[in-house]
């Protein structure tokens, strides 16, 4: 297999900077993902619980969000 067989993107005219090529690849990737989502394709698995950033937010024992604002440090230690 030669390098030309694996080429995804080839510049045929001009001399783009690496940033311009990166921007073009980002746009093409975003359009391809949007088209796949519109077709219903792509990854249909539910998101991983490990990847869910909301698990990093502390909650009270009852499942609510900790108090905010003046005096919140005191209220966060009181039984709810």
Tab-separated table of N, CA and C in Angstrom:
chain	number	residue	atom	x	y	z
A	1	UNK	N	0.851	-1.175	0.000
A	1	UNK	CA	0.000	0.000	0.000
A	1	UNK	C	0.896	1.237	0.000
A	2	UNK	N	0.668	2.135	-0.931
A	2	UNK	CA	1.460	3.358	-1.012
A	2	UNK	C	0.811	4.448	-0.186
A	3	UNK	N	1.541	5.531	-0.014
A	3	UNK	CA	1.012	6.643	0.780
A	3	UNK	C	-0.226	7.241	0.128
A	4	UNK	N	-0.289	7.250	-1.214
A	4	UNK	CA	-1.448	7.828	-1.905
A	4	UNK	C	-2.702	6.995	-1.708
A	5	UNK	N	-2.558	5.678	-1.486
A	5	UNK	CA	-3.716	4.830	-1.248
A	5	UNK	C	-4.377	5.129	0.097
A	6	UNK	N	-3.614	5.637	1.048
A	6	UNK	CA	-4.134	5.911	2.385
A	6	UNK	C	-4.515	7.369	2.583
A	7	UNK	N	-4.244	8.217	1.611
A	7	UNK	CA	-4.478	9.648	1.755
A	7	UNK	C	-5.968	9.942	1.849
A	8	UNK	N	-6.338	10.666	2.891
A	8	UNK	CA	-7.717	11.063	3.080
A	8	UNK	C	-7.968	12.446	2.482
A	9	UNK	N	-6.986	13.301	2.602
A	9	UNK	CA	-7.126	14.681	2.168
A	9	UNK	C	-5.850	15.063	1.424
A	10	UNK	N	-6.000	15.605	0.238
A	10	UNK	CA	-4.837	15.981	-0.550
A	10	UNK	C	-5.015	17.410	-1.039
A	11	UNK	N	-4.002	18.250	-0.858
A	11	UNK	CA	-4.021	19.636	-1.317
A	11	UNK	C	-3.520	19.636	-2.753
A	12	UNK	N	-4.341	20.121	-3.673
A	12	UNK	CA	-3.960	20.125	-5.081
A	12	UNK	C	-3.558	21.511	-5.569
A	13	UNK	N	-3.850	22.544	-4.784
A	13	UNK	CA	-3.503	23.895	-5.205
A	13	UNK	C	-3.272	24.754	-3.970
A	14	UNK	N	-2.202	25.508	-3.942
A	14	UNK	CA	-1.909	26.388	-2.828
A	14	UNK	C	-1.024	25.715	-1.802
A	15	UNK	N	-0.776	26.433	-0.716
A	15	UNK	CA	0.094	25.937	0.351
A	15	UNK	C	-0.548	26.295	1.699
A	16	UNK	N	-1.528	25.480	2.151
A	16	UNK	CA	-2.215	25.818	3.408
A	16	UNK	C	-1.298	25.602	4.612
A	17	UNK	N	-1.551	26.362	5.650
A	17	UNK	CA	-0.814	26.195	6.901
A	17	UNK	C	-1.383	24.988	7.634
A	18	UNK	N	-0.639	24.436	8.578
A	18	UNK	CA	-1.192	23.321	9.363
A	18	UNK	C	-2.488	23.686	10.081
A	19	UNK	N	-2.623	24.949	10.510
A	19	UNK	CA	-3.846	25.391	11.188
A	19	UNK	C	-5.038	25.377	10.233
A	20	UNK	N	-4.810	25.773	8.980
A	20	UNK	CA	-5.895	25.765	8.001
A	20	UNK	C	-6.341	24.338	7.685
A	21	UNK	N	-5.399	23.427	7.567
A	21	UNK	CA	-5.743	22.026	7.327
A	21	UNK	C	-6.502	21.461	8.526
A	22	UNK	N	-6.048	21.795	9.747
A	22	UNK	CA	-6.730	21.322	10.951
A	22	UNK	C	-8.163	21.858	11.011
A	23	UNK	N	-8.360	23.122	10.648
A	23	UNK	CA	-9.702	23.703	10.652
A	23	UNK	C	-10.597	22.990	9.635
A	24	UNK	N	-10.056	22.686	8.466
A	24	UNK	CA	-10.830	21.984	7.448
A	24	UNK	C	-11.217	20.583	7.916
A	25	UNK	N	-10.282	19.887	8.521
A	25	UNK	CA	-10.573	18.544	9.030
A	25	UNK	C	-11.631	18.611	10.124
A	26	UNK	N	-11.570	19.618	10.995
A	26	UNK	CA	-12.570	19.761	12.062
A	26	UNK	C	-13.963	19.986	11.474
A	27	UNK	N	-14.062	20.822	10.441
A	27	UNK	CA	-15.359	21.092	9.816
A	27	UNK	C	-15.891	19.834	9.140
A	28	UNK	N	-15.036	19.129	8.413
A	28	UNK	CA	-15.480	17.908	7.734
A	28	UNK	C	-15.915	16.840	8.732
A	29	UNK	N	-15.205	16.731	9.845
A	29	UNK	CA	-15.576	15.762	10.879
A	29	UNK	C	-16.920	16.116	11.502
A	30	UNK	N	-17.130	17.394	11.807
A	30	UNK	CA	-18.397	17.826	12.400
A	30	UNK	C	-19.565	17.566	11.447
A	31	UNK	N	-19.372	17.837	10.166
A	31	UNK	CA	-20.444	17.593	9.192
A	31	UNK	C	-20.735	16.107	9.054
A	32	UNK	N	-19.696	15.288	9.075
A	32	UNK	CA	-19.901	13.840	8.956
A	32	UNK	C	-20.647	13.302	10.170
A	33	UNK	N	-20.309	13.792	11.359
A	33	UNK	CA	-21.008	13.341	12.569
A	33	UNK	C	-22.459	13.799	12.566
A	34	UNK	N	-22.709	15.032	12.118
A	34	UNK	CA	-24.080	15.538	12.056
A	34	UNK	C	-24.899	14.723	11.055
A	35	UNK	N	-24.298	14.370	9.920
A	35	UNK	CA	-25.013	13.571	8.923
A	35	UNK	C	-25.301	12.175	9.466
A	36	UNK	N	-24.353	11.588	10.186
A	36	UNK	CA	-24.570	10.261	10.766
A	36	UNK	C	-25.669	10.309	11.823
A	37	UNK	N	-25.688	11.378	12.619
A	37	UNK	CA	-26.730	11.518	13.642
A	37	UNK	C	-28.101	11.697	13.000
A	38	UNK	N	-28.165	12.431	11.878
A	38	UNK	CA	-29.435	12.639	11.192
A	38	UNK	C	-29.955	11.345	10.585
A	39	UNK	N	-29.043	10.480	10.155
A	39	UNK	CA	-29.437	9.198	9.595
A	39	UNK	C	-29.778	8.193	10.681
A	40	UNK	N	-29.457	8.527	11.926
A	40	UNK	CA	-29.710	7.595	13.014
A	40	UNK	C	-28.560	6.630	13.207
A	41	UNK	N	-27.470	6.863	12.540
A	41	UNK	CA	-26.314	5.987	12.670
A	41	UNK	C	-25.448	6.431	13.833
A	42	UNK	N	-24.305	5.841	13.916
A	42	UNK	CA	-23.374	6.218	14.975
A	42	UNK	C	-23.522	5.333	16.192
A	43	UNK	N	-23.002	5.793	17.275
A	43	UNK	CA	-22.992	5.027	18.517
A	43	UNK	C	-24.349	5.132	19.196
A	44	UNK	N	-25.006	4.002	19.380
A	44	UNK	CA	-26.334	4.003	20.005
A	44	UNK	C	-26.285	3.563	21.459
A	45	UNK	N	-25.079	3.295	21.968
A	45	UNK	CA	-24.959	2.890	23.366
A	45	UNK	C	-25.220	4.090	24.280
A	46	UNK	N	-25.763	3.859	25.462
A	46	UNK	CA	-25.930	4.974	26.403
A	46	UNK	C	-24.556	5.451	26.874
A	47	UNK	N	-24.435	6.714	27.252
A	47	UNK	CA	-23.149	7.216	27.710
A	47	UNK	C	-22.672	6.494	28.969
A	48	UNK	N	-21.397	6.345	29.098
A	48	UNK	CA	-20.813	5.663	30.244
A	48	UNK	C	-21.025	6.483	31.509
A	49	UNK	N	-21.339	5.815	32.600
A	49	UNK	CA	-21.472	6.524	33.883
A	49	UNK	C	-20.128	7.073	34.327
A	50	UNK	N	-19.030	6.411	33.934
A	50	UNK	CA	-17.700	6.898	34.292
A	50	UNK	C	-17.403	8.215	33.591
A	51	UNK	N	-17.956	8.428	32.401
A	51	UNK	CA	-17.704	9.649	31.648
A	51	UNK	C	-18.612	10.796	32.080
A	52	UNK	N	-19.623	10.519	32.882
A	52	UNK	CA	-20.567	11.545	33.322
A	52	UNK	C	-19.918	12.431	34.377
A	53	UNK	N	-19.682	13.695	34.041
A	53	UNK	CA	-18.995	14.615	34.940
A	53	UNK	C	-19.863	15.032	36.130
A	54	UNK	N	-21.172	14.856	36.044
A	54	UNK	CA	-22.043	15.273	37.143
A	54	UNK	C	-21.827	14.426	38.389
A	55	UNK	N	-21.218	13.266	38.242
A	55	UNK	CA	-20.965	12.428	39.420
A	55	UNK	C	-19.919	13.051	40.333
A	56	UNK	N	-19.179	14.049	39.834
A	56	UNK	CA	-18.149	14.706	40.631
A	56	UNK	C	-18.724	15.792	41.548
A	57	UNK	N	-19.987	16.167	41.332
A	57	UNK	CA	-20.620	17.204	42.137
A	57	UNK	C	-21.126	16.576	43.432
A	58	UNK	N	-20.721	17.148	44.542
A	58	UNK	CA	-21.170	16.606	45.831
A	58	UNK	C	-22.651	16.866	46.034
A	59	UNK	N	-23.314	15.949	46.671
A	59	UNK	CA	-24.745	16.067	46.955
A	59	UNK	C	-24.975	15.794	48.430
A	60	UNK	N	-26.123	16.215	48.924
A	60	UNK	CA	-26.480	15.941	50.312
A	60	UNK	C	-26.930	14.492	50.420
A	61	UNK	N	-27.141	14.040	51.637
A	61	UNK	CA	-27.584	12.666	51.858
A	61	UNK	C	-28.954	12.429	51.216
A	62	UNK	N	-29.780	13.470	51.142
A	62	UNK	CA	-31.109	13.327	50.553
A	62	UNK	C	-31.057	13.428	49.027
A	63	UNK	N	-29.862	13.685	48.469
A	63	UNK	CA	-29.731	13.754	47.018
A	63	UNK	C	-29.798	15.155	46.457
A	64	UNK	N	-29.990	16.150	47.314
A	64	UNK	CA	-30.047	17.525	46.839
A	64	UNK	C	-28.664	18.135	46.695
A	65	UNK	N	-28.612	19.303	46.107
A	65	UNK	CA	-27.353	20.013	45.931
A	65	UNK	C	-27.006	20.723	47.227
A	66	UNK	N	-25.740	20.816	47.532
A	66	UNK	CA	-25.310	21.507	48.750
A	66	UNK	C	-25.698	22.978	48.706
A	67	UNK	N	-25.935	23.592	49.862
A	67	UNK	CA	-26.339	24.995	49.901
A	67	UNK	C	-25.238	25.910	49.363
A	68	UNK	N	-25.668	27.053	48.805
A	68	UNK	CA	-24.736	28.052	48.277
A	68	UNK	C	-25.008	29.391	48.933
A	69	UNK	N	-24.025	30.287	48.839
A	69	UNK	CA	-24.207	31.650	49.311
A	69	UNK	C	-23.614	31.875	50.683
A	70	UNK	N	-23.897	33.055	51.258
A	70	UNK	CA	-23.353	33.389	52.575
A	70	UNK	C	-23.821	32.384	53.626
A	71	UNK	N	-22.885	31.901	54.414
A	71	UNK	CA	-23.220	30.959	55.467
A	71	UNK	C	-23.365	29.523	54.973
A	72	UNK	N	-23.107	29.268	53.699
A	72	UNK	CA	-23.291	27.927	53.141
A	72	UNK	C	-22.319	26.923	53.791
A	73	UNK	N	-21.152	27.389	54.157
A	73	UNK	CA	-20.185	26.471	54.798
A	73	UNK	C	-20.759	25.931	56.099
A	74	UNK	N	-21.533	26.743	56.813
A	74	UNK	CA	-22.127	26.300	58.070
A	74	UNK	C	-23.307	25.373	57.801
A	75	UNK	N	-24.122	25.723	56.807
A	75	UNK	CA	-25.304	24.908	56.518
A	75	UNK	C	-24.927	23.554	55.919
A	76	UNK	N	-23.770	23.480	55.282
A	76	UNK	CA	-23.390	22.218	54.653
A	76	UNK	C	-23.046	21.153	55.701
A	77	UNK	N	-22.708	21.589	56.924
A	77	UNK	CA	-22.355	20.624	57.958
A	77	UNK	C	-23.510	20.270	58.872
A	78	UNK	N	-24.622	20.960	58.740
A	78	UNK	CA	-25.766	20.683	59.603
A	78	UNK	C	-26.599	19.548	59.041
A	79	UNK	N	-27.161	18.715	59.898
A	79	UNK	CA	-28.034	17.652	59.381
A	79	UNK	C	-29.265	18.266	58.722
A	80	UNK	N	-29.659	17.662	57.626
A	80	UNK	CA	-30.687	18.246	56.801
A	80	UNK	C	-32.060	17.958	57.099
